[in-house]
Tab-separated table of C-alpha atoms in Angstrom:
chain	number	residue	atom	x	y	z
A	67	MET	CA	17.825	7.893	15.666
A	68	SER	CA	14.607	6.831	14.230
A	69	ASP	CA	11.826	5.294	16.262
A	70	TRP	CA	11.061	2.658	13.668
A	71	SER	CA	12.881	-0.300	12.184
A	72	LEU	CA	12.763	-2.548	9.117
A	73	ARG	CA	12.840	-6.035	8.784
A	74	LEU	CA	11.776	-8.931	6.451
A	75	ALA	CA	7.968	-9.603	6.472
A	76	ARG	CA	6.591	-12.417	8.401
A	77	ARG	CA	3.514	-14.406	7.753
A	78	GLU	CA	1.650	-12.877	10.807
A	79	ASP	CA	2.175	-9.387	9.262
A	80	ALA	CA	-0.460	-10.042	6.766
A	81	GLU	CA	-3.445	-8.646	8.731
A	82	SER	CA	-1.434	-5.630	9.684
A	83	PHE	CA	-0.560	-5.084	5.956
A	84	HIS	CA	-4.271	-4.874	5.167
A	85	ALA	CA	-5.030	-2.624	8.046
A	86	VAL	CA	-2.136	-0.241	7.041
A	87	GLU	CA	-3.047	-0.231	3.473
A	88	ASP	CA	-6.738	0.487	4.348
A	89	ASP	CA	-5.428	3.355	6.589
A	90	ALA	CA	-3.216	4.978	4.136
A	91	ALA	CA	-5.690	4.482	1.262
A	92	SER	CA	-7.859	6.969	3.297
A	93	LEU	CA	-5.716	9.812	1.819
A	94	LEU	CA	-6.723	8.758	-1.716
A	95	ARG	CA	-10.398	8.822	-0.776
A	96	GLU	CA	-9.826	12.346	0.610
A	97	GLU	CA	-7.950	13.669	-2.263
A	98	PRO	CA	-10.148	16.322	-3.810
A	99	SER	CA	-8.695	15.642	-7.454
A	100	LEU	CA	-9.940	12.014	-7.107
A	101	THR	CA	-13.457	12.822	-6.022
A	102	GLY	CA	-15.828	10.195	-7.818
A	103	ILE	CA	-12.879	7.947	-8.670
A	104	PRO	CA	-12.950	4.586	-6.839
A	105	VAL	CA	-10.236	3.650	-4.610
A	106	PRO	CA	-9.702	-0.099	-5.122
A	107	PRO	CA	-10.301	-2.366	-2.036
A	108	SER	CA	-7.383	-3.087	0.137
A	109	THR	CA	-5.359	-6.296	-0.595
A	110	SER	CA	-6.700	-9.159	1.574
A	111	ALA	CA	-4.516	-10.483	4.346
A	112	ALA	CA	-4.581	-13.990	2.345
A	113	GLU	CA	-3.107	-12.316	-0.566
A	114	TYR	CA	-0.460	-10.654	1.454
A	115	ARG	CA	0.476	-14.015	3.043
A	116	ALA	CA	1.122	-15.418	-0.348
A	117	MET	CA	3.304	-12.436	-1.335
A	118	ILE	CA	5.213	-12.680	2.079
A	119	ALA	CA	5.763	-16.423	1.490
A	120	LYS	CA	7.731	-15.516	-1.605
A	121	GLY	CA	10.230	-13.559	0.559
A	122	TYR	CA	10.242	-10.165	-1.069
A	123	CYS	CA	8.220	-8.193	1.340
A	124	LEU	CA	9.587	-5.561	4.054
A	125	THR	CA	7.787	-4.584	7.255
A	126	ALA	CA	8.294	-1.286	9.183
A	127	THR	CA	7.686	-1.504	12.992
A	128	ALA	CA	7.291	1.095	15.753
A	129	ASP	CA	7.141	-0.249	19.289
A	130	SER	CA	6.572	-3.893	17.902
A	131	GLU	CA	3.757	-2.702	15.928
A	132	VAL	CA	3.529	-2.911	11.993
A	133	VAL	CA	3.399	0.683	10.832
A	134	GLY	CA	4.314	0.318	7.183
A	135	PHE	CA	5.399	-2.252	4.501
A	136	ALA	CA	6.576	-2.796	0.979
A	137	ALA	CA	4.987	-5.899	-0.872
A	138	CYS	CA	6.602	-7.123	-3.891
A	139	GLY	CA	6.923	-9.960	-6.133
A	140	PRO	CA	9.530	-11.221	-8.703
A	141	VAL	CA	8.795	-10.764	-12.591
A	142	GLY	CA	11.739	-12.114	-14.341
A	143	ARG	CA	14.767	-10.268	-13.214
A	144	GLU	CA	12.764	-7.292	-11.934
A	145	LEU	CA	10.963	-6.878	-8.665
A	146	HIS	CA	7.332	-5.421	-8.908
A	147	LEU	CA	6.096	-3.245	-6.032
A	148	ASN	CA	2.554	-4.297	-5.720
A	149	GLU	CA	2.054	-1.812	-2.601
A	150	ILE	CA	3.949	0.425	-0.229
A	151	SER	CA	1.763	1.770	2.535
A	152	VAL	CA	2.575	3.733	5.880
A	153	ALA	CA	0.009	4.306	8.554
A	154	ARG	CA	-1.110	7.724	8.634
A	155	SER	CA	-0.037	8.314	12.265
A	156	GLN	CA	3.374	7.415	11.089
A	157	GLN	CA	3.782	9.368	7.724
A	158	GLY	CA	6.478	12.101	7.438
A	159	LYS	CA	8.955	10.152	9.569
A	160	GLY	CA	10.981	8.671	6.596
A	161	ILE	CA	9.430	5.213	6.748
A	162	GLY	CA	8.381	5.343	3.087
A	163	ALA	CA	11.637	6.427	1.888
A	164	GLY	CA	13.336	3.716	4.273
A	165	LEU	CA	11.289	1.026	2.799
A	166	LEU	CA	12.264	1.925	-0.827
A	167	GLU	CA	15.880	2.211	-0.179
A	168	ALA	CA	16.057	-1.168	1.887
A	169	LEU	CA	14.023	-2.782	-0.887
A	170	ALA	CA	16.428	-1.436	-3.640
A	171	VAL	CA	19.476	-2.932	-1.700
A	172	ASP	CA	17.803	-6.169	-0.965
A	173	ALA	CA	16.743	-6.505	-4.536
A	174	ARG	CA	20.058	-5.737	-5.943
A	175	ASN	CA	21.566	-8.306	-3.535
A	176	ASN	CA	19.234	-10.918	-4.904
A	177	GLY	CA	20.076	-10.213	-8.452
A	178	PHE	CA	17.307	-8.149	-9.592
A	179	HIS	CA	17.889	-5.322	-12.134
A	180	ALA	CA	15.147	-3.021	-11.402
A	181	ILE	CA	11.972	-2.393	-9.355
A	182	THR	CA	8.944	-1.490	-11.124
A	183	LEU	CA	5.424	-0.249	-10.207
A	184	ASN	CA	2.381	1.689	-11.209
A	185	THR	CA	1.040	4.640	-9.483
A	186	TYR	CA	-0.960	7.964	-10.178
A	187	ARG	CA	1.348	10.291	-12.078
A	188	ASP	CA	0.149	13.631	-10.411
A	189	ILE	CA	-0.612	12.746	-6.825
A	190	PRO	CA	2.446	14.140	-4.725
A	191	TRP	CA	3.006	11.122	-2.557
A	192	ASN	CA	2.728	8.918	-5.618
A	193	ALA	CA	4.971	9.511	-8.976
A	194	PRO	CA	6.700	12.608	-7.510
A	195	PHE	CA	7.687	10.857	-4.424
A	196	TYR	CA	9.025	7.630	-6.302
A	197	ALA	CA	11.012	10.111	-8.899
A	198	ARG	CA	12.650	11.545	-5.817
A	199	HIS	CA	13.834	8.143	-5.220
A	200	GLY	CA	15.258	7.152	-8.568
A	201	PHE	CA	12.281	5.835	-10.433
A	202	VAL	CA	11.454	7.020	-13.888
A	203	GLU	CA	8.386	6.715	-16.029
A	204	VAL	CA	8.274	3.847	-18.432
A	205	GLU	CA	7.234	4.972	-21.816
A	206	ASN	CA	7.601	1.520	-23.632
A	207	PHE	CA	6.196	-1.566	-22.286
A	208	GLU	CA	8.002	-3.926	-24.527
A	209	GLY	CA	9.366	-6.867	-22.380
A	210	ARG	CA	7.552	-5.635	-19.380
A	211	THR	CA	4.027	-6.879	-19.975
A	212	HIS	CA	3.167	-7.058	-16.316
A	213	LEU	CA	3.212	-3.153	-16.111
A	214	ALA	CA	0.829	-3.037	-19.190
A	215	GLU	CA	-1.347	-5.520	-17.468
A	216	SER	CA	-1.119	-3.779	-14.241
A	217	LEU	CA	-2.227	-0.483	-15.716
A	218	GLU	CA	-5.059	-2.182	-17.529
A	219	ALA	CA	-6.313	-3.798	-14.184
A	220	ALA	CA	-6.179	-0.244	-12.636
A	221	VAL	CA	-8.171	1.135	-15.593
A	222	ALA	CA	-10.855	-1.526	-15.304
A	223	LEU	CA	-11.278	-0.636	-11.506
A	224	GLY	CA	-12.272	2.940	-12.764
A	225	MET	CA	-8.974	4.730	-12.363
A	226	PRO	CA	-8.277	7.308	-15.195
A	227	ARG	CA	-5.697	6.048	-17.621
A	228	GLU	CA	-4.338	9.458	-18.337
A	229	ARG	CA	-3.524	10.040	-14.666
A	230	ARG	CA	-1.735	6.457	-14.257
A	231	CYS	CA	2.027	5.658	-15.044
A	232	ALA	CA	4.257	2.882	-14.770
A	233	MET	CA	7.858	3.541	-13.352
A	234	ILE	CA	11.034	1.744	-12.899
A	235	ARG	CA	14.255	2.152	-10.806
A	236	PHE	CA	17.247	0.578	-12.263
A	237	LEU	CA	19.302	-0.918	-9.515
A	238	ASP	CA	22.711	-0.439	-10.935
A	239	GLN	CA	22.286	3.225	-10.067
A	240	LEU	CA	22.455	2.376	-6.466
A	241	SER	CA	25.634	3.884	-4.668
A	242	ALA	CA	28.014	1.590	-3.325
């Protein structure tokens, strides 16, 4: 039995999303291999409210407090994961994995074919984590311009292109 639960995000979660993202991003600021590489500012609560309004965001709570989230938006028949974050004090409890699996089930039930994202290729809690949950690296951006645009936006913010990658999880691979 876990001491956390998942639910569909609510408008009032937006402030907490911003705070949780900022807390989790401190791991990137402390990552030795990223010394000198800027960590983008956390998404604003207003931007999170707009994402939540679309209905594809999930919230993880513990003792009625928001401790994690997955913020997504539809791009055609794919759902793009803009951000997934778990408060540092709650990491290692399976919350991130739970958010990913719930997101996959919800996305498939809503007719999406895949979940996409952009991340660091070589940071253990980035691409290797997603790979353990069925994501594969996207080599060809044809038909997925949102991934190329997201990659270019990350590079424009100062992230090294060679360390970034796009990933996809096809939802027909979900077990019944």
